[in-house]
Amino acid sequence: MKLFSLTAHEILDLLKAKKVKAEDVVSSVKERIDSVETRVHAYARVFETREIASEGNENLFPIPIAVKDNICIKDNETTCASKILKGFKPPYDATVIAKLKGAGAVFTGNANMDEFAFGSSCETSCFGPTRNPWDLERVPGGSSGGSAAAVAADETIWAIGSDTGGSIRQPAALCGVVGLKPTYGLVSRYGLIAFASSLDQIGPITKDVRDSALLLNIIGGYDENDSTSVDTPAKDYTKSLISDIKGIKIGIPKEYFIEGIDPEVGLSVKAAIEQLRSLGAIVKEVSLPHTEYAVATYYITATAEASSNLARFDGVQYGLRSIPKEQRKNPIVDMYEETRNQGFGLEAKRRIMLGTYALSSGYYDAYYLRALKVRTLIKQDLDKVFGDFDAIVTPTSPTTAFKIGERMDDPVSMYLSDIYTIPANLSGIPAISIPCGFSKNNLPIGLQIMAKAFNEEMIFKIAYTYEQNTGWHKKRAGI
Amino acid sequence: MPDEKKQFETVIGLEVHLQLKTKSKIFCGCKNTFGGEPNTQTCPVCLGLPGSLPVLNRKVLEYAIKTGLALNCKINSFIKFDRKNYYYPDLPKAYQISQYDSPVCYDGFVLVPQEKGEEKKIRLTRAHLEEDAGKLMHDHNANCSLVDYNRTGTPLLEIVTQPDIRSAQEAYDYLQILKLTLQYLDVSDCDMEKGSLRCDANISLRVMGEEKLGVKTELKNMNSFKAVKSALLFEERRQEGILQSGGKITQETRLWDENKQMTFTMRSKEEAHDYRYFPDPDLVPFVIEEKAIKGIAENLPELPFDKCNRIKKEYDLSDYDAWVLVGSLETADFFEACAKLHRNYKSVCNWISGPLLQEANARKTGISGLKIEPKRFVEIVKKSEDGSLSNLGAKDVLKQALCSDKSIEQIISEKGLAQVSDDATLEKIADEVIKANLSVVEQIKSGDEKPLGFLVGQAMKKTQGKANPKKIGEIIKRRL
Amino acid sequence: MISEKDVKYVASLSRIHLNEEEAKPLAKDLEKILNYVAKLQKLDVKQIAPTSHVLPLNNVFREDIVRPSLTQEETLNMTVDKMNGSFKVPKVIE
């Protein structure tokens, strides 16, 4: 039995039964990293020392976990896969890290990502691209591509990522694992290096739905350090893992099955929907009329916020500082401009400039304000459907994993790979991606399930029922 | 009409940045105090470290509302915070959390007392909350600048007037009454030297009678009210000079140089500002209920104008006297405590506004910094009124009382300062003085009363100033 | 729609130095993206309220309580250049 291939809940059972020790699991995962990491490159940095909390405490989860490189771990270099944060060691723990430490988590390393989470392919990392464990010529998706690839390649038992426009769900879909974007406000953002503050959310990337619920139990909950954290009573999400969806009303948005969708993805998702129907769900077609505006709305609001969030990377306090040889404007401005020119990659520059433009005098109303208004329309579409339905089921991504380099020169086509995942961020609702089949090329296909805000239970229930009745999640990447 | 001198009207608007004296900073738990070692009152939030998030200090909003109400402002029922984006090394996030279009307070006014009990109304556009920036020091030797972030995140209330001020003196008076009001509210130290109150000024001139505002300059870097006044006077003359000679004013920011007593154009060329304000997604909006505003309004202290009017009426004092007393809250409080013990209000007022405040000023403190309480103070006042202490003697006793806890009686007896008023003693002294100065006595007897003062002086000398001068004068006169 | 001059202005607002080789392709990219997002202009949003916050949260405060700060050492540990307990930066001209 290879311990690294197990899920967290399987390992916890073995630990409880005293059939294995935490250090066996940790060394198994370490060996796995040693054997496949050079090919997958899921990590920005692999940790050498891995402390294991004392055993014997029933409530501990001494499970190896990969942490996306944009979540602060005290005194540990955290760079968002950007040159500009080279050497930055935050003097504090993100709230989710503090919670994980409290639960006895064993950190395997920082998972690779698109620079500042700007991307859907993990190709914009300053550490170079992560490869999809199912096909090393292809991208793992992004931006949490490292987290998803690490889970898919068994280089960790589970992982956390962040999702601003699909950055957990899309790579989960492309890597054949389970990725959850919780409701905005459920998981503290304190210590998550912000991309777009009104959209970002940390969430679990796991091998199955039970692990997703378990990990959410650990990282979720109110945090007084995050003004946008919602003070709701703690829940045990494993309680909603019941294989029964009889009578549950599921809406299928017709706008999601038209242009641009890969026929193989369409077929798999439709088959999954039929399966849900046969399991007792009431499935009906619904309309989300403003779907076609979601990507544009997202790119304006997200880049506007990002342009401001990333302004602090100026070489003054931490990270890279670069001073040009010859004076251009004045000493301090030259330092800013050169540091940011050297420190940011091309996509980061594009997005910062797009966001700056959208907020700048004369364009604010036409771009930023208008996008916030369309955001209202997109949210209203979803609210309306949730008035009558318990969940919405869609493909996670219009295509399976694409080839490395294929979309790098065409930002708009890259942006469109998030078309199905963006609406959940714009409206704050929870959404999961679970495996629902494979293409002829043996590439995973993801199914997205969305529910009302703070109704993660509904998502887990449907996802669990589907998973238990299909078993796609058991298929492992043959690396 | 060449060479004819135009009459100009000065138009001034002031922006005051007020540091609120909460215990902790506006968005984090760092200590909100002045003067620590550089970069020792900082945390991930006020350093703007990646991943950190702000949470509003409840007290800051309460202080802002309290101030707004005292300045006759309306309070917004819905407020939010916005990001003001610009790059400067003292601004660690490269944006300042401020308020763009929903300030806590708007549409207020300040009444500025004028001569003869009149008052002038200066309208306030708004007062909004924001976070202070850090401090930048320039090291000319090392050709670098140094940044200290201790001040970053200090809560600031920016109070903005309409262009209602018409002279440098009026600006000065506005600042005085504003500061006094803020001190009554106990929301800020209002210390310009320490930067807890900072003031920028906009000034323009227009031809008398015209409505359209002239081109303005913005004045910065004044670190006292006096400097604000001097800078405005300088700028008024500078602009008038340019306009009289047919020139045009350039809209710009000018820095006041305290040593040279002049304003100068900033050396750095300011780029066109585009602050790209947008709602801060890290902070949620605040809904201010009518009930909450009422609660704060009901607990407002009595403010300077009201106190002045009440004191005038209640104690039958002049406008001038009343303003001296309300000039600081502790002076007014001290006066009222004394007035309860002694009903000669005018006399109490004189003793406070005269000798007591002189002593306080000499020690660079307020009345609370002096070691005297109303009971002993009033005792001194009474003793001077009933003649048991001379005016000089009373002042002497006051001085002694300020440095000890001793009772007034004890001080008087220890120092032998009691005024001698009993007839027998005084008559004996009068006789001695007359005997010793017979030639002077002759002079008086022949009708020249001038030297009488000399005799009284001699008597005072003999008693080391303790004789009641009025009484001894009468006795000498009688005895001649 | 967006000129190289606009791109340079936006780059300067963003404090990113761009040389000629970088400005041209970026102008093209931004043009493409702006053309794509132009579809938002088709919608009538006059009567629609903007959504800045997706959850109906308000009045989130912390109490006025002092908490420990970082030490000067921890704070300055992050910087490449320090002097006299402060962050050292190229000279700022006022």
XYZ file of C-alpha atoms in Angstrom, chain A residues 3 36 44 48 105 114 152 179 208 220 226-227 262 265 308-309 370 394 404 470:
20
model
C 0.432 5.833 1.733
C 7.997 12.934 -9.549
C 7.577 26.734 -5.901
C 13.026 20.312 3.948
C -0.897 19.994 9.685
C 0.462 31.834 -11.902
C -3.217 14.785 -8.640
C -11.637 21.832 -5.738
C -12.354 13.373 -2.913
C -13.407 27.850 7.610
C -10.945 40.078 8.239
C -13.744 42.650 7.998
C -15.320 21.224 -26.281
C -16.650 18.156 -22.195
C -4.300 48.878 -6.255
C -3.451 45.716 -4.275
C -20.236 49.964 -15.271
C -22.395 23.256 -15.242
C 1.715 24.483 -22.609
C -19.597 7.001 -10.222
